[in-house]
C-alpha positions as YAML, in Angstrom:
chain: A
units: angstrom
residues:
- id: 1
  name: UNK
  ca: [41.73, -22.07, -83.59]
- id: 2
  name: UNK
  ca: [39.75, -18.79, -82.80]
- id: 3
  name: UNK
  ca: [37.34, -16.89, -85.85]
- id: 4
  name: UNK
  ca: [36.82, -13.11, -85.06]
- id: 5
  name: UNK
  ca: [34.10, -11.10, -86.28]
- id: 6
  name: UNK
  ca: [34.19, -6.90, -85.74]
- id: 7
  name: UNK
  ca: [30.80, -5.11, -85.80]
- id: 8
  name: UNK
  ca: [29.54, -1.68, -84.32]
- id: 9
  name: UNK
  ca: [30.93, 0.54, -87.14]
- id: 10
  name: UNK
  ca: [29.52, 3.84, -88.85]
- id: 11
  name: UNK
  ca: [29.24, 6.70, -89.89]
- id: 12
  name: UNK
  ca: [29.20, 9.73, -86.69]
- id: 13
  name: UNK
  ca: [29.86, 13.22, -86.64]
- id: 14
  name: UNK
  ca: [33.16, 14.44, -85.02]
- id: 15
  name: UNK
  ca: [32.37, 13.99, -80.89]
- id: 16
  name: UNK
  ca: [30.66, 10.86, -81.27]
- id: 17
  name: UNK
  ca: [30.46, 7.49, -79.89]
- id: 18
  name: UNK
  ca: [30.75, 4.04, -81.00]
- id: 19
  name: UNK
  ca: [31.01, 1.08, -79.56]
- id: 20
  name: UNK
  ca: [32.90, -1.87, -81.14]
- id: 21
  name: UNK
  ca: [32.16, -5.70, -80.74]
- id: 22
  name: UNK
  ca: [34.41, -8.70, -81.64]
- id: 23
  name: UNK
  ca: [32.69, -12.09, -81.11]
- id: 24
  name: UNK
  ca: [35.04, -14.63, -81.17]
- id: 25
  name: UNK
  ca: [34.62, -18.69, -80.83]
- id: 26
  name: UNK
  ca: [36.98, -21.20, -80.04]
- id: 27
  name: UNK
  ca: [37.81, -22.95, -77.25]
- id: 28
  name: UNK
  ca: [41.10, -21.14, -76.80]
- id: 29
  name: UNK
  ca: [39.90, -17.27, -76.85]
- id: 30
  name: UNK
  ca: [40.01, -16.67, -72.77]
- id: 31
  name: UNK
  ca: [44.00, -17.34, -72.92]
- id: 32
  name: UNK
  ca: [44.83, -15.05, -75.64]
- id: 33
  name: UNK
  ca: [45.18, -11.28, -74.83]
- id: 34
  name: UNK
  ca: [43.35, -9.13, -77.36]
- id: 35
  name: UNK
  ca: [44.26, -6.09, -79.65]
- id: 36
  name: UNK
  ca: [42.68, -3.56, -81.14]
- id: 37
  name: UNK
  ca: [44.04, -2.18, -85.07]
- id: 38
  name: UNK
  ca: [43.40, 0.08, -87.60]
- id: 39
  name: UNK
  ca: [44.30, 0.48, -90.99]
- id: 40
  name: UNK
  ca: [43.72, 3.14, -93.50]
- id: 41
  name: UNK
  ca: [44.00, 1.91, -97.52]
- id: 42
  name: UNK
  ca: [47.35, 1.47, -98.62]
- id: 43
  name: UNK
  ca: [48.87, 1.78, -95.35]
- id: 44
  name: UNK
  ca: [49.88, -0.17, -92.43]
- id: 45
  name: UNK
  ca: [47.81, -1.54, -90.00]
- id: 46
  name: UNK
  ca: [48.79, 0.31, -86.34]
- id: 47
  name: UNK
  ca: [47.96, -0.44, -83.03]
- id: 48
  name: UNK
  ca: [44.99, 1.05, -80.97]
- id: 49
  name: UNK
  ca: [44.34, -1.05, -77.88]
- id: 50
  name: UNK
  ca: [45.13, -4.06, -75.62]
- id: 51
  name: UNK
  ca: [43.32, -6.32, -73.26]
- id: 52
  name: UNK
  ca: [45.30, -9.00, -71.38]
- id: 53
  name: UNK
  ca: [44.14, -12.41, -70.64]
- id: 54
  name: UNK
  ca: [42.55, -11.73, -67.04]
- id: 55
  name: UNK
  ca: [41.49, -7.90, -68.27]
- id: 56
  name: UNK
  ca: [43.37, -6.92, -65.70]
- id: 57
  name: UNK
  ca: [46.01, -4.96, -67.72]
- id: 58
  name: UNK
  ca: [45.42, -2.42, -70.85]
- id: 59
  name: UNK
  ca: [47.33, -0.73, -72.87]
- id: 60
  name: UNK
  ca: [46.56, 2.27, -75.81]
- id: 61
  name: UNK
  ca: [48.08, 4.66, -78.64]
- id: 62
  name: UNK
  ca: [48.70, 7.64, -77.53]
- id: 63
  name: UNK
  ca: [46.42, 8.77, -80.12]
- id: 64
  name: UNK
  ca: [43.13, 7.70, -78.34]
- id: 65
  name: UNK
  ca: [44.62, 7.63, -74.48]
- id: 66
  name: UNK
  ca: [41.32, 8.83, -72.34]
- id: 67
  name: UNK
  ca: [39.37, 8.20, -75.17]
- id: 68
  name: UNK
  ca: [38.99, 4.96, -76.35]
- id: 69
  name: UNK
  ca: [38.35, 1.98, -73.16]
- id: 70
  name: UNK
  ca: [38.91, -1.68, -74.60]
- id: 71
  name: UNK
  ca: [37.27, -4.66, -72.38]
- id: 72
  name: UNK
  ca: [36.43, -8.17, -72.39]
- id: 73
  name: UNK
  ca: [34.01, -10.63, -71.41]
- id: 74
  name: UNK
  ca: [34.83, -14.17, -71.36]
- id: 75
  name: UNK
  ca: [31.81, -15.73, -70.85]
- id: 76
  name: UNK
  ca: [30.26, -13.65, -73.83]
- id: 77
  name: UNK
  ca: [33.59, -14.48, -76.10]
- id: 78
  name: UNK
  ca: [33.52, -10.80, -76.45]
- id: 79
  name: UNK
  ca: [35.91, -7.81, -76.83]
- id: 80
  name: UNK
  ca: [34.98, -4.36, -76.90]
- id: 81
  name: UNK
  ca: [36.27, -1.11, -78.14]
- id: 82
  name: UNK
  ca: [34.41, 1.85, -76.47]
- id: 83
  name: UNK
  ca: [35.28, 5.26, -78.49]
- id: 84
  name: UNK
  ca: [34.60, 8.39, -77.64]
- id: 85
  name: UNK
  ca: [35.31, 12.01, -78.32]
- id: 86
  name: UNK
  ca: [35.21, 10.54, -81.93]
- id: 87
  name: UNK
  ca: [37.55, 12.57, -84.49]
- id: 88
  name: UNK
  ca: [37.87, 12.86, -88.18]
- id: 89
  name: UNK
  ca: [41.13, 11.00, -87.88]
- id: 90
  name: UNK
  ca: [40.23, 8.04, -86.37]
- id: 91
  name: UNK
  ca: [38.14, 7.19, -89.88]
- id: 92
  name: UNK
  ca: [39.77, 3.95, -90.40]
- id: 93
  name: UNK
  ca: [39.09, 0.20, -90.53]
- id: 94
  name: UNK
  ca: [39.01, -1.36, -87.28]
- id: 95
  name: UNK
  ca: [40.58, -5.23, -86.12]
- id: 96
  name: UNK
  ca: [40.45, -7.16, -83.52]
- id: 97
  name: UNK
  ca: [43.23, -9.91, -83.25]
- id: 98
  name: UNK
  ca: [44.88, -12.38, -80.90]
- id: 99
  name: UNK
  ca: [47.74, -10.78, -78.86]
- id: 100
  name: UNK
  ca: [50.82, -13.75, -77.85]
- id: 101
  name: UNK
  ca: [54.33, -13.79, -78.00]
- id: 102
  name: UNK
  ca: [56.39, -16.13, -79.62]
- id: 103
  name: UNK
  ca: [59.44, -18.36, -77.91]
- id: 104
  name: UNK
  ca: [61.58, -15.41, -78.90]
- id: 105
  name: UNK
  ca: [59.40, -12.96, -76.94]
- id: 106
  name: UNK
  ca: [58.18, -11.27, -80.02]
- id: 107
  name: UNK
  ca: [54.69, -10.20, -80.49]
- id: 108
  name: UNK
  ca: [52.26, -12.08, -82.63]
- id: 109
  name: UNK
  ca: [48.97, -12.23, -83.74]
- id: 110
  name: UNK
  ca: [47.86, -15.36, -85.41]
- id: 111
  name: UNK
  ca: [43.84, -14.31, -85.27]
- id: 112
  name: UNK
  ca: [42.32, -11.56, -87.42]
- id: 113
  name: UNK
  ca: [38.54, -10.85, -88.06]
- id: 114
  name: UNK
  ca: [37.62, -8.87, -91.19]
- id: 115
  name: UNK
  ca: [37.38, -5.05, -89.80]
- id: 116
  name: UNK
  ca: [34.46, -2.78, -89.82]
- id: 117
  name: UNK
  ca: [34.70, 0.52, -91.35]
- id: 118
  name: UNK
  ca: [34.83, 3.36, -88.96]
- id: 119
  name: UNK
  ca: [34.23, 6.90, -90.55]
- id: 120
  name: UNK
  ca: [33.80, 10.61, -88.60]
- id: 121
  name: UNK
  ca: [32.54, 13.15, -90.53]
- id: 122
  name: UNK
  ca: [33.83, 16.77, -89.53]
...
């Protein structure tokens, strides 16, 4: 079992910075890989970033490529989202989750924490 909890979101102008946080506990956290997602109302949740297990691999949406740097630190039970060059666009709600595949190979994500709101004013 792993809980998530996002924080580090706001309100910045178009060019900002923020940096987002997901705590997580549970014994089982430094095995998982980690994702990043967004979601707008009414629409579906996408994909923004990826940490593997070890950090040693990541992986973004084109969208935020040179922009956005995910991490992790294991010891802290932490996973960060680093965004710069902020634009109106990214205004969205913001996930962390559990990244695994299944015996079929197919991506899951059993973990979700609630989001925090992310909004770039022009």
């Amino acid at each position: 079992q792993v809980q998530l909890v996002e924080s580090g979101g706001g309100l910045v102008q178009s060019g900002g910075s923020l940096k987002l946080s997901c705590a997580a506990s549970g014994r089982a956290f430094s095995a998982y890989a980690m994702g990043w997602f967004r979601q707008a109302p009414g629409k579906e949740r996408k994909f923004v970033a990826a940490i593997s297990w070890s950090g040693g691999h990541t992986d973004y949406a084109d969208s935020v490529k040179g922009r956005f740097t995910v991490s992790r630190d294991d010891a802290k039970k932490m996973v960060y989202l680093q965004m710069t060059g902020l634009k109106p666009e990214d205004t969205d709600v913001y996930y962390c989750s559990t990244v695994s595949r299944d015996l079929a190979g197919q991506w899951k994500y059993d973990y979700w924490g609630q989001g925090t709101q992310v909004t770039i004013s022009s």
